[in-house]
Coordinates of C-alpha atoms in Angstrom, one line a residue:
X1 CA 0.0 0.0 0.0
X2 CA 1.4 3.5 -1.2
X3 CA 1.5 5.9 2.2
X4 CA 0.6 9.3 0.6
X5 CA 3.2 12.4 1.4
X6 CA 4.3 15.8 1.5
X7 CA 7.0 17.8 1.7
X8 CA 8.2 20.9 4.0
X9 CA 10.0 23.4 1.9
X10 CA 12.1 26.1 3.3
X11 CA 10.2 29.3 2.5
X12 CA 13.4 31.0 1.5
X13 CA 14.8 28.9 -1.5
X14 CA 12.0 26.6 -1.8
X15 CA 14.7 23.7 -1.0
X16 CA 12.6 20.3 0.5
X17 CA 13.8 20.4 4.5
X18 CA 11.6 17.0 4.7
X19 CA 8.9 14.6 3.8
X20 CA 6.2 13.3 5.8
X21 CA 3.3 10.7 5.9
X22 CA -0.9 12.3 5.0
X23 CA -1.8 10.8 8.1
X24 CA -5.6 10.2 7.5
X25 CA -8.2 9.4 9.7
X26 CA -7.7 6.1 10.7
X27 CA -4.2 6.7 11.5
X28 CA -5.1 9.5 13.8
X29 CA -7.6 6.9 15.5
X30 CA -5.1 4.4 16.0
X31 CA -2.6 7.2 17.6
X32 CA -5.8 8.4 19.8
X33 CA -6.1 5.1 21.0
X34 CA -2.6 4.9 22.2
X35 CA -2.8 7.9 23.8
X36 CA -6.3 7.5 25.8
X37 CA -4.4 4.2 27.1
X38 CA -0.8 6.4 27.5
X39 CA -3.2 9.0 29.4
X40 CA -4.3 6.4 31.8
X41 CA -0.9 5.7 32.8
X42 CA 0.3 9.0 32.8
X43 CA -2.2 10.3 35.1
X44 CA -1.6 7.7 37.6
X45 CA 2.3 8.5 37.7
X46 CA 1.2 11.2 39.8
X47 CA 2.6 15.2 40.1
X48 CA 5.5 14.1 41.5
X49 CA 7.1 11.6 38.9
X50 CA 5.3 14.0 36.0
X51 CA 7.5 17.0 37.2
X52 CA 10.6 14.7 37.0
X53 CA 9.8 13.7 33.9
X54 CA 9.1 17.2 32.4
X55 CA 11.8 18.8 33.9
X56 CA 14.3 16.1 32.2
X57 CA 12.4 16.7 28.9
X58 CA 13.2 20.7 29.4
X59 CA 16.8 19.4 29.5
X60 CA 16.9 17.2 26.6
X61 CA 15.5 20.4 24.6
X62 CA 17.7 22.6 26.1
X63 CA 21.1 20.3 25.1
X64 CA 19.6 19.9 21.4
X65 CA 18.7 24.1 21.7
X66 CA 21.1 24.7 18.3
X67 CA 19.8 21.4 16.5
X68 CA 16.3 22.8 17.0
X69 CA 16.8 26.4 16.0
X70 CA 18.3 25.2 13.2
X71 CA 14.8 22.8 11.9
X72 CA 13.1 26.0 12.7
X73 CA 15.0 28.1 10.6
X74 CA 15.2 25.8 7.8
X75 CA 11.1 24.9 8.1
X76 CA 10.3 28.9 8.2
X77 CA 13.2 30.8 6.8
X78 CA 13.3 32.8 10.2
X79 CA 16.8 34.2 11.3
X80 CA 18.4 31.2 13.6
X81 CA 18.6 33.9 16.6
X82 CA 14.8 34.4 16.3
X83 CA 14.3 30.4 16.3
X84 CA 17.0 30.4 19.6
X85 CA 14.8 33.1 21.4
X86 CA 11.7 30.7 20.5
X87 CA 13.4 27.5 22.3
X88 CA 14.4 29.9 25.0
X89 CA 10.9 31.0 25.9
X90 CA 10.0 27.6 25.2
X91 CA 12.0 26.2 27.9
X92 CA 11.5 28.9 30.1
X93 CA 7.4 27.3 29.8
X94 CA 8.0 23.9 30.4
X95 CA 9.6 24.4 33.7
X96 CA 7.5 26.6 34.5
X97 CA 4.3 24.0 34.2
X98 CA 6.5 21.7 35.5
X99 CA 7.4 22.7 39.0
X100 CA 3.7 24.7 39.4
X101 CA 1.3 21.9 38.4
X102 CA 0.8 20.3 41.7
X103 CA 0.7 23.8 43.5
X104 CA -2.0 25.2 41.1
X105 CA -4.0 21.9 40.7
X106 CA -4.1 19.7 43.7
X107 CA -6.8 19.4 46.1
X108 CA -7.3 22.1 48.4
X109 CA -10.1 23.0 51.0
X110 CA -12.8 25.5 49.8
X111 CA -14.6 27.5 52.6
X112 CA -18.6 26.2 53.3
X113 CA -20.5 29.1 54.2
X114 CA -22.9 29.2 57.3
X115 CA -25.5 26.9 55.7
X116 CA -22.4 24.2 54.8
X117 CA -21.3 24.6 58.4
X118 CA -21.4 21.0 59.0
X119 CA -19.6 20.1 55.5
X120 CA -16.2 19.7 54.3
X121 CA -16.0 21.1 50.6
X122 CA -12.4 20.4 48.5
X123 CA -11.6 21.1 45.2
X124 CA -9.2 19.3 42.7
X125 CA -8.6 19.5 39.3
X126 CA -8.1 15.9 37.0
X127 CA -6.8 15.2 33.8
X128 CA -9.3 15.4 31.2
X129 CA -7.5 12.3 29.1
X130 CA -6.3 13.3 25.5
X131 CA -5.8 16.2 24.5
X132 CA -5.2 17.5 20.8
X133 CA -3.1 20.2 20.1
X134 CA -3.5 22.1 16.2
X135 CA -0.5 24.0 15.8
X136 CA 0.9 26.9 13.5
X137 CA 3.6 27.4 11.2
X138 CA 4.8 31.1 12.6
X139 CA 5.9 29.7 16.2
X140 CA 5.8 26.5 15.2
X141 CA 7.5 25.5 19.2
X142 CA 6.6 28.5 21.1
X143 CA 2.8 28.9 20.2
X144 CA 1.8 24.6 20.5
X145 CA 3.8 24.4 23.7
X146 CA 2.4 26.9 25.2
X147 CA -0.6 24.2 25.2
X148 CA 1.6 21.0 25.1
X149 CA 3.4 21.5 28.1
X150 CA 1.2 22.5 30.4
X151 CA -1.6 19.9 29.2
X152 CA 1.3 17.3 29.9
X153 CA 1.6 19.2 33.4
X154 CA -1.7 18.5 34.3
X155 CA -1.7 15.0 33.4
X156 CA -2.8 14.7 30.2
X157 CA -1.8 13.0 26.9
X158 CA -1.4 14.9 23.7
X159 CA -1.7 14.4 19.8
X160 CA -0.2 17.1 18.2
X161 CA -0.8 18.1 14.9
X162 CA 1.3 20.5 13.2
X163 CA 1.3 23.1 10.5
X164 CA 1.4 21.2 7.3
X165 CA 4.5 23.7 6.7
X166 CA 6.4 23.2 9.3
X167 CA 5.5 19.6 10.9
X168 CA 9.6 18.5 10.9
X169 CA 10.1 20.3 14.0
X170 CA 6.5 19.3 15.4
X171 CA 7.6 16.1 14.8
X172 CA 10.9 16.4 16.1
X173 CA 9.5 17.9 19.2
X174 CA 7.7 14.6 20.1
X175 CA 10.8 12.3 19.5
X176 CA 12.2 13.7 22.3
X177 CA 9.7 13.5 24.7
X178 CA 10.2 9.7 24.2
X179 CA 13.8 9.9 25.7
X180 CA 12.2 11.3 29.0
X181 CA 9.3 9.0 28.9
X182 CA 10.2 6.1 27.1
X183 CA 6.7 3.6 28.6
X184 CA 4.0 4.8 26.9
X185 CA 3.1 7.5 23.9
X186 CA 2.2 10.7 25.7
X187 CA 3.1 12.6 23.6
X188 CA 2.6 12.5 19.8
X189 CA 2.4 13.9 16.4
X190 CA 0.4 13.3 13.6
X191 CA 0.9 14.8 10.1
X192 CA -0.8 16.1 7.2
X193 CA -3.0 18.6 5.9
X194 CA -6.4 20.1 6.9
X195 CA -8.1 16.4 6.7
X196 CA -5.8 15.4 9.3
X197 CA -6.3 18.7 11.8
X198 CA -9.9 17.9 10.9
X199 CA -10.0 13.8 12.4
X200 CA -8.2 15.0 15.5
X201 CA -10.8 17.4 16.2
X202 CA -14.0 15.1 15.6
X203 CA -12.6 12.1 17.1
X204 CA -14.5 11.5 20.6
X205 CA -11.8 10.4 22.7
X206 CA -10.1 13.6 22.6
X207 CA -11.0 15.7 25.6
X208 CA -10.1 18.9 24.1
X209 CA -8.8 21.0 21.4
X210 CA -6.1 23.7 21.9
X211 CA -5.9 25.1 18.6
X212 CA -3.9 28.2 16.8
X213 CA -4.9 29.5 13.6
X214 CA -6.7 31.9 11.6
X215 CA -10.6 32.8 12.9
X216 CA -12.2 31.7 9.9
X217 CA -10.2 28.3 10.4
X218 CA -10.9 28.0 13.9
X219 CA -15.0 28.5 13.1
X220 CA -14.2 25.6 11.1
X221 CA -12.6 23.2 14.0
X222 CA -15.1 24.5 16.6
X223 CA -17.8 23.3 13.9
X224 CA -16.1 19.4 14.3
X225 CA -15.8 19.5 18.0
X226 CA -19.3 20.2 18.1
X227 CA -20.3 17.0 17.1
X228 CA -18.5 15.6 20.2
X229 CA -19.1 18.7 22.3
X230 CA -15.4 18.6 22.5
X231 CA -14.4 21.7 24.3
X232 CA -11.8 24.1 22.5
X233 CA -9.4 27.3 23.6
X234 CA -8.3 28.8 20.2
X235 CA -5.9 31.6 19.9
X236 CA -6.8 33.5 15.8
X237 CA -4.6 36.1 16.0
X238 CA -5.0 40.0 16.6
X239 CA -4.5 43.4 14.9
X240 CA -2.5 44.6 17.8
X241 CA -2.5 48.3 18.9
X242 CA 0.6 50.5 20.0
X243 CA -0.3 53.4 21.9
X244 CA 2.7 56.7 22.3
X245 CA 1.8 58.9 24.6
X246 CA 2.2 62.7 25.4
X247 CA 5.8 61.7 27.7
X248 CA 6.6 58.7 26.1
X249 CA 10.4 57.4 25.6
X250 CA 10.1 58.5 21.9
X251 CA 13.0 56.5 20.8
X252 CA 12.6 53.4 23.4
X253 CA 9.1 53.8 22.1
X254 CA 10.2 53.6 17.8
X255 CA 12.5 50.7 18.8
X256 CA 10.4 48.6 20.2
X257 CA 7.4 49.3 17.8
X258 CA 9.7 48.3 14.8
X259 CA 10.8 45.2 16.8
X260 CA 7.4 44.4 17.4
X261 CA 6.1 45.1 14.0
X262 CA 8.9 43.9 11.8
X263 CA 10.1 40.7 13.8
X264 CA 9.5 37.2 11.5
X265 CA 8.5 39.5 9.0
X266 CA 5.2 40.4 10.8
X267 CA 4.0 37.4 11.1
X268 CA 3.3 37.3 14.7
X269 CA 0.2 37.5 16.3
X270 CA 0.9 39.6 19.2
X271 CA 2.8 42.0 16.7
X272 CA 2.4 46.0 15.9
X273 CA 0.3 46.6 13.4
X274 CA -1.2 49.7 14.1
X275 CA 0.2 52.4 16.0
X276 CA -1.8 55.7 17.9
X277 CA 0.7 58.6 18.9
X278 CA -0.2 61.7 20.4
X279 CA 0.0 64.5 19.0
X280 CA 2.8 66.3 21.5
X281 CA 5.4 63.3 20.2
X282 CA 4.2 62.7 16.8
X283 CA 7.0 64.5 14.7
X284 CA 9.8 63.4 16.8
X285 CA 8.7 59.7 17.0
X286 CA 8.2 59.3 13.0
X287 CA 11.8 60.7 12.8
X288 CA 13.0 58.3 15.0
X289 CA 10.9 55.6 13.6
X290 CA 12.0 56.8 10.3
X291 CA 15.5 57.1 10.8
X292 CA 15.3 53.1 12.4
X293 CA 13.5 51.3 9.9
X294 CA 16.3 52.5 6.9
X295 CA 18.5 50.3 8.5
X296 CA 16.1 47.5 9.1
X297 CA 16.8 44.8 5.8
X298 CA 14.5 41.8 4.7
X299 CA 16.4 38.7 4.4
X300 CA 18.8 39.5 7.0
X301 CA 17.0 40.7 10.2
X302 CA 14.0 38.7 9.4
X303 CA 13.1 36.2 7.0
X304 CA 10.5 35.5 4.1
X305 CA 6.9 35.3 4.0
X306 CA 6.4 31.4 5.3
X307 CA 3.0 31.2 4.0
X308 CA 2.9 32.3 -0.1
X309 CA -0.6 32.3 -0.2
X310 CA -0.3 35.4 2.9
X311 CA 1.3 37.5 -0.1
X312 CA -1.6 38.3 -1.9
X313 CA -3.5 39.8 1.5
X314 CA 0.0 41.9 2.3
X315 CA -0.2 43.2 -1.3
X316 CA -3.8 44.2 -1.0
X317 CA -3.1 46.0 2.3
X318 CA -0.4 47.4 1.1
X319 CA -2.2 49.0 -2.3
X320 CA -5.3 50.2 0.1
X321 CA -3.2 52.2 2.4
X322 CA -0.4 53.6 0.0
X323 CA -3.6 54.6 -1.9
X324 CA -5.2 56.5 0.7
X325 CA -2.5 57.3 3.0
X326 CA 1.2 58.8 2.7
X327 CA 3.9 56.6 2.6
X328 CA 6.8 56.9 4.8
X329 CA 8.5 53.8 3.2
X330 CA 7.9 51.4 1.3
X331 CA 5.2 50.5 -0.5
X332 CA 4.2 47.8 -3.5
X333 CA 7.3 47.4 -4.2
X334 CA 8.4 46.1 -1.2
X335 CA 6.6 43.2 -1.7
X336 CA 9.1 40.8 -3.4
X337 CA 8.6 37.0 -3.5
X338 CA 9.3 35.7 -0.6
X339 CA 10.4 38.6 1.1
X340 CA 8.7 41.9 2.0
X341 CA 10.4 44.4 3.0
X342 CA 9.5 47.2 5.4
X343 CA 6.0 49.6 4.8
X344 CA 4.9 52.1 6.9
X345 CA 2.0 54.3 6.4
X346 CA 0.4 57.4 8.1
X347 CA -3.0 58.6 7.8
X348 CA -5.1 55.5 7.0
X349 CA -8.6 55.6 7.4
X350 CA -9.6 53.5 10.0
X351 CA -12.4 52.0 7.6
X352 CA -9.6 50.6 5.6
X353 CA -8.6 47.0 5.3
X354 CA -5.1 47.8 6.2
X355 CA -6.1 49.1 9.6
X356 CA -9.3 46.7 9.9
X357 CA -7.8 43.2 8.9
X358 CA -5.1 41.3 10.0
X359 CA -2.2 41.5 8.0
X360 CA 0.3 39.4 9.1
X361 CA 3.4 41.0 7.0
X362 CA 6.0 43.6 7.8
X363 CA 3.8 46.6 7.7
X364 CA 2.8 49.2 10.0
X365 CA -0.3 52.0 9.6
X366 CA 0.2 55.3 11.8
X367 CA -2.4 57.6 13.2
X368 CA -2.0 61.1 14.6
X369 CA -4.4 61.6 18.0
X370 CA -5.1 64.4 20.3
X371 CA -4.4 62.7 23.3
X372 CA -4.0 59.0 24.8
X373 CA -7.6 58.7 25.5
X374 CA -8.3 58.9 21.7
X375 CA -5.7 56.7 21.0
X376 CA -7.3 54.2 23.4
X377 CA -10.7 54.7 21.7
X378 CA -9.6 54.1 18.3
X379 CA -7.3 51.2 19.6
X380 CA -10.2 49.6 21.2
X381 CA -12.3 49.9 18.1
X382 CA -11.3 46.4 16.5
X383 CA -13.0 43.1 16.0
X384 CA -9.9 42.1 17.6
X385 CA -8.7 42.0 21.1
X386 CA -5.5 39.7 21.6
X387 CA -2.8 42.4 22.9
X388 CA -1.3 45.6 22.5
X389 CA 1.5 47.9 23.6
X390 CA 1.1 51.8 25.7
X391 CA 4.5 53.8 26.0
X392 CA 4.3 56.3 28.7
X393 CA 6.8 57.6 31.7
X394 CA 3.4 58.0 34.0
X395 CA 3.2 54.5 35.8
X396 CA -0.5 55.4 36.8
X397 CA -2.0 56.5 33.6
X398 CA 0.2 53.7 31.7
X399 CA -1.8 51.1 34.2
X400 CA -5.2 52.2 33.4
X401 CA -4.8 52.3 29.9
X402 CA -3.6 49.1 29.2
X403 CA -6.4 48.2 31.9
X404 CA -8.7 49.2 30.0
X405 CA -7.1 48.1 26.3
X406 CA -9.6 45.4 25.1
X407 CA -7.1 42.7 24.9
X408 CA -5.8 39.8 26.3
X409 CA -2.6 40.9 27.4
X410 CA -0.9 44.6 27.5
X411 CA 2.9 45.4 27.9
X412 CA 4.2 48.5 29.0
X413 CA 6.9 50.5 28.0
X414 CA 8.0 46.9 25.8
X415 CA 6.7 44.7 23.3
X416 CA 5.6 41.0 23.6
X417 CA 6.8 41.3 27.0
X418 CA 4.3 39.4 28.5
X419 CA 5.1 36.6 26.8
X420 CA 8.3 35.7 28.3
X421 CA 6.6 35.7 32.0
X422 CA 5.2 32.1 32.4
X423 CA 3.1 32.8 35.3
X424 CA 0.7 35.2 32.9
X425 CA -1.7 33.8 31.1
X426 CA -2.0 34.3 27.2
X427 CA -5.2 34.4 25.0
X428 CA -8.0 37.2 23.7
X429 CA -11.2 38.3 23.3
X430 CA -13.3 38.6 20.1
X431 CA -11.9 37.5 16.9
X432 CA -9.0 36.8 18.6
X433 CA -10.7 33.8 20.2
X434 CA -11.1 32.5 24.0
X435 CA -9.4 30.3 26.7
X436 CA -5.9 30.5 27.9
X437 CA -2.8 29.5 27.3
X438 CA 0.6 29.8 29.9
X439 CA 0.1 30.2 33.6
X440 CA -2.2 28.8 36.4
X441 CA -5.1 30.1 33.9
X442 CA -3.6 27.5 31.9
X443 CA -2.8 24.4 33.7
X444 CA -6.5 24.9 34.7
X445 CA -7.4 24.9 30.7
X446 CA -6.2 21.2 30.9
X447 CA -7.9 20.3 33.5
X448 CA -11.6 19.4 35.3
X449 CA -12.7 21.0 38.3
X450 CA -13.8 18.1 40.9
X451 CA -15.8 19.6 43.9
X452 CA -16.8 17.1 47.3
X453 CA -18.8 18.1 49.9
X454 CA -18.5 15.3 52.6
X455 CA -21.1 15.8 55.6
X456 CA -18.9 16.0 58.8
X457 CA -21.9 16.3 61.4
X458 CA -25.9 15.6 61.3
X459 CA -27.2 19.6 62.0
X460 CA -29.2 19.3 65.4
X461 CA -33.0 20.6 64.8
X462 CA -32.0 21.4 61.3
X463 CA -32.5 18.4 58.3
X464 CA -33.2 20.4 55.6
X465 CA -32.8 17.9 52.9
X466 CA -35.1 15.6 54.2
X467 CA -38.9 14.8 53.9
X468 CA -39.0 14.7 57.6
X469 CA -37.8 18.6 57.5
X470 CA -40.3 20.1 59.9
X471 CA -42.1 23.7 59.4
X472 CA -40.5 25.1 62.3
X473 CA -36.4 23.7 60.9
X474 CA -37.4 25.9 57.8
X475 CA -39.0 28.9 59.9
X476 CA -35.6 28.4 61.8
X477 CA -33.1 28.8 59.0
X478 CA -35.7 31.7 57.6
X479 CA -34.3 33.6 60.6
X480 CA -31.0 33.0 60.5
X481 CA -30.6 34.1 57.1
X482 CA -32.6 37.1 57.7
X483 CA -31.0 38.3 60.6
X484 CA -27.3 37.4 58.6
X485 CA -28.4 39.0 55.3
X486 CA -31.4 40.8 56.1
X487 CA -29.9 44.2 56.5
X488 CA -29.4 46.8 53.4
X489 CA -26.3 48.6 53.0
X490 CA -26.2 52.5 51.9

């Protein structure tokens, strides 16, 4: 029998980095069934014996750190720094999970109340089972570990599915989990193309999908899960804000908004795309940004466009804006095959795709406002809501705006920040999607609450759940609660 295949090219010269199998959809049931039995076992290690196991894991990645980056570089044409920062972080994760699993999940008492005075209440949260994780291409270890590891923390097994254009490294990934935990499959990948994402989603053993993706894609795996009611946290990307204000660090503030923006040519999902500045710091901070960006080159501080069908939307941003905005540089000529280099734009209506849509290429729009509040207003304004940037010396009114950002996550005087702090959790609002990633927030993703309330005394004069309750228990309790609750506040 002929096993059908694919290949991984390297974005950047189009070379074939590897082949893999079109694992269909009984070859994803036959890996969910080793993994509902690898789950069993897994759970039943314990937190203890998981945390050992993880942490050695986080070592064998760490020793093969420059044998990854390199895959990663080779499956997505980023620069090999970028794909050592992504291990980094990645590591960073995993030990995280590791040594803050049992802390965040174990059983714990939960206070009663006065009408459980007589009860004992814990809470606990289990392993679901399986999990599947749909990964993308763009942080193709970063973004699926940020699920992976901490559903492995909580006990759980996982079938991981990567991007059809980078599955090497997703594949990779899982190979050397088995040197940590050689017994059973807990952790696997599958290959292929939409048809496989697609089995892994609707098959009813799996306890839950963490997927990354486009929103019009993720409508399209929340639509299989519902057959199963399989619960899903999906992360679709953003159209991330970057708000200057009146005192900002103008040229801390250009820096890191061309870092943000320009970093993996764009393709980032926390990235700048559109940036506010008020008025008072306008001029100076397009010189500086200006003045920056000349020096930035495509090809050598970031790579190519991973995705070629992505081009055609980064040209038709780029044509709307330059048409009704003014260029500061670039413009359709920077777009050339696989690489696009720099564009920024001021003065694009807001209506526009370019401002409106998610891009996902090395391109910026830039608005003029009166003052940080408008800048929040029109930041806000956006079917989006993963994250977003505010510069500003004043601590105070830095805090409240990025309280009051609609998005998942805010960094302050940074970018991306909060991404490198394990203990936060990561995931929007809107079309960004819902659930969380990273953190307690998500070790709790991977898991099922368990409540028990055991009975520790009979209540005297008091059976309330009974058919023997008698009027004068219930006129009793009436009384109590009154005299407890019964009085309004002003």
């Amino acid at each position: 029998m002929t096993t059908l295949t694919f290949d991984s090219l390297n974005p950047a010269t189009g070379e074939v980095v590897g082949t893999h199998p079109k694992q269909g959809a009984t070859a994803v049931r036959e890996v969910v069934g080793q993994a509902e039995e690898a789950a069993v076992w897994w759970a039943a290690l314990g937190p203890a014996e998981r945390r050992r196991r993880l942490l050695d894991y986080k070592a064998v990645l760490a020793g093969r750190l420059r044998e990854l980056a390199a895959l990663v570089h080779e499956e997505t044409g980023k620069p090999v720094g970028d794909a050592a920062l992504e291990l980094v972080l990645t590591i960073t994760h995993l030990d995280w999970a590791a040594r803050n699993a049992d802390k965040v999940l174990r059983r714990r008492r939960v206070r009663t109340g006065m009408i459980g005075v007589n009860l004992e209440a814990t809470l606990e949260y289990l392993p679901l089972g399986v999990v599947g994780v749909i990964g993308p291409w763009n942080y193709p270890v970063f973004t699926p570990m940020g699920s992976i590891a901490y559903a492995l923390a909580a006990g759980n097994a996982v079938v991981f599915k990567p991007s059809e254009l980078t599955p090497g490294i997703g594949v990779r990934m899982a190979e050397l989990f088995a040197e940590s935990v050689p017994e059973r499959p807990v952790f696997q990948a599958v290959t292929g193309l939409a048809e496989t994402g697609a089995a892994l989603a609707s098959d009813p053993r799996v306890k839950k999908i963490a997927f990354t993706g486009s929103t019009a894609t993720a409508k399209r795996v929340m639509a299989a899960c519902a057959e199963n009611l399989t619960p899903i946290v999906a992360e679709c990307g953003g159209k991330d804000a970057f708000i200057v204000d009146a005192d900002a660090d103008v040229r801390a503030a250009a820096d890191a908004c061309l870092w943000g923006a320009l970093s993996n040519a764009g393709q980032t999902c926390v990235g700048v795309e559109r940036v506010y500045v008020v008025d008072a710091v306008y001029e100076p901070f397009m010189r500086e940004l200006a003045e920056r960006v000349a020096s930035v080159k495509a090809g050598q501080d970031y790579g190519p466009i991973t995705m070629p069908g992505q081009l055609d939307i980064i040209k038709r941003h780029i044509d709307d804006a330059v048409k009704s905005g003014r260029t500061v540089t670039g413009g359709r000529e920077s777009v050339r095959a696989p690489y696009v280099d720099p564009v920024i734009v001021e003065d694009v209506p807001e209506d526009s795709p370019a401002v409106r849509e998610e891009t996902f290429g090395p391109t910026i729009t830039v608005r003029r406002t009166r003052d940080a509040q408008e800048a929040l207003q029109l930041a806000n304004a956006s079917a989006y809501g993963l994250a977003g940037t505010v510069f500003s010396r004043n601590t105070r009114r830095a805090m409240e705006l990025a309280r009051l950002m609609r998005s998942g996550m805010t960094a302050i005087n940074s970018v991306i920040s909060f991404a490198a702090v394990p203990s936060l959790p990561f995931g929007g609002v809107g079309d960004s999607g819902f659930g969380r990633i990273h953190g307690a927030d998500g070790l709790r993703e991977f898991a099922r609450p368990k409540a028990i309330a055991r009975q520790r005394f009979a209540l005297p004069g008091m059976n309330l759940t009974s058919f023997t309750r008698k009027p004068e228990e219930l006129e009793r309790l009436i009384r109590i609660v009154t005299f407890l609750h019964g009085r309004r506040r002003r």
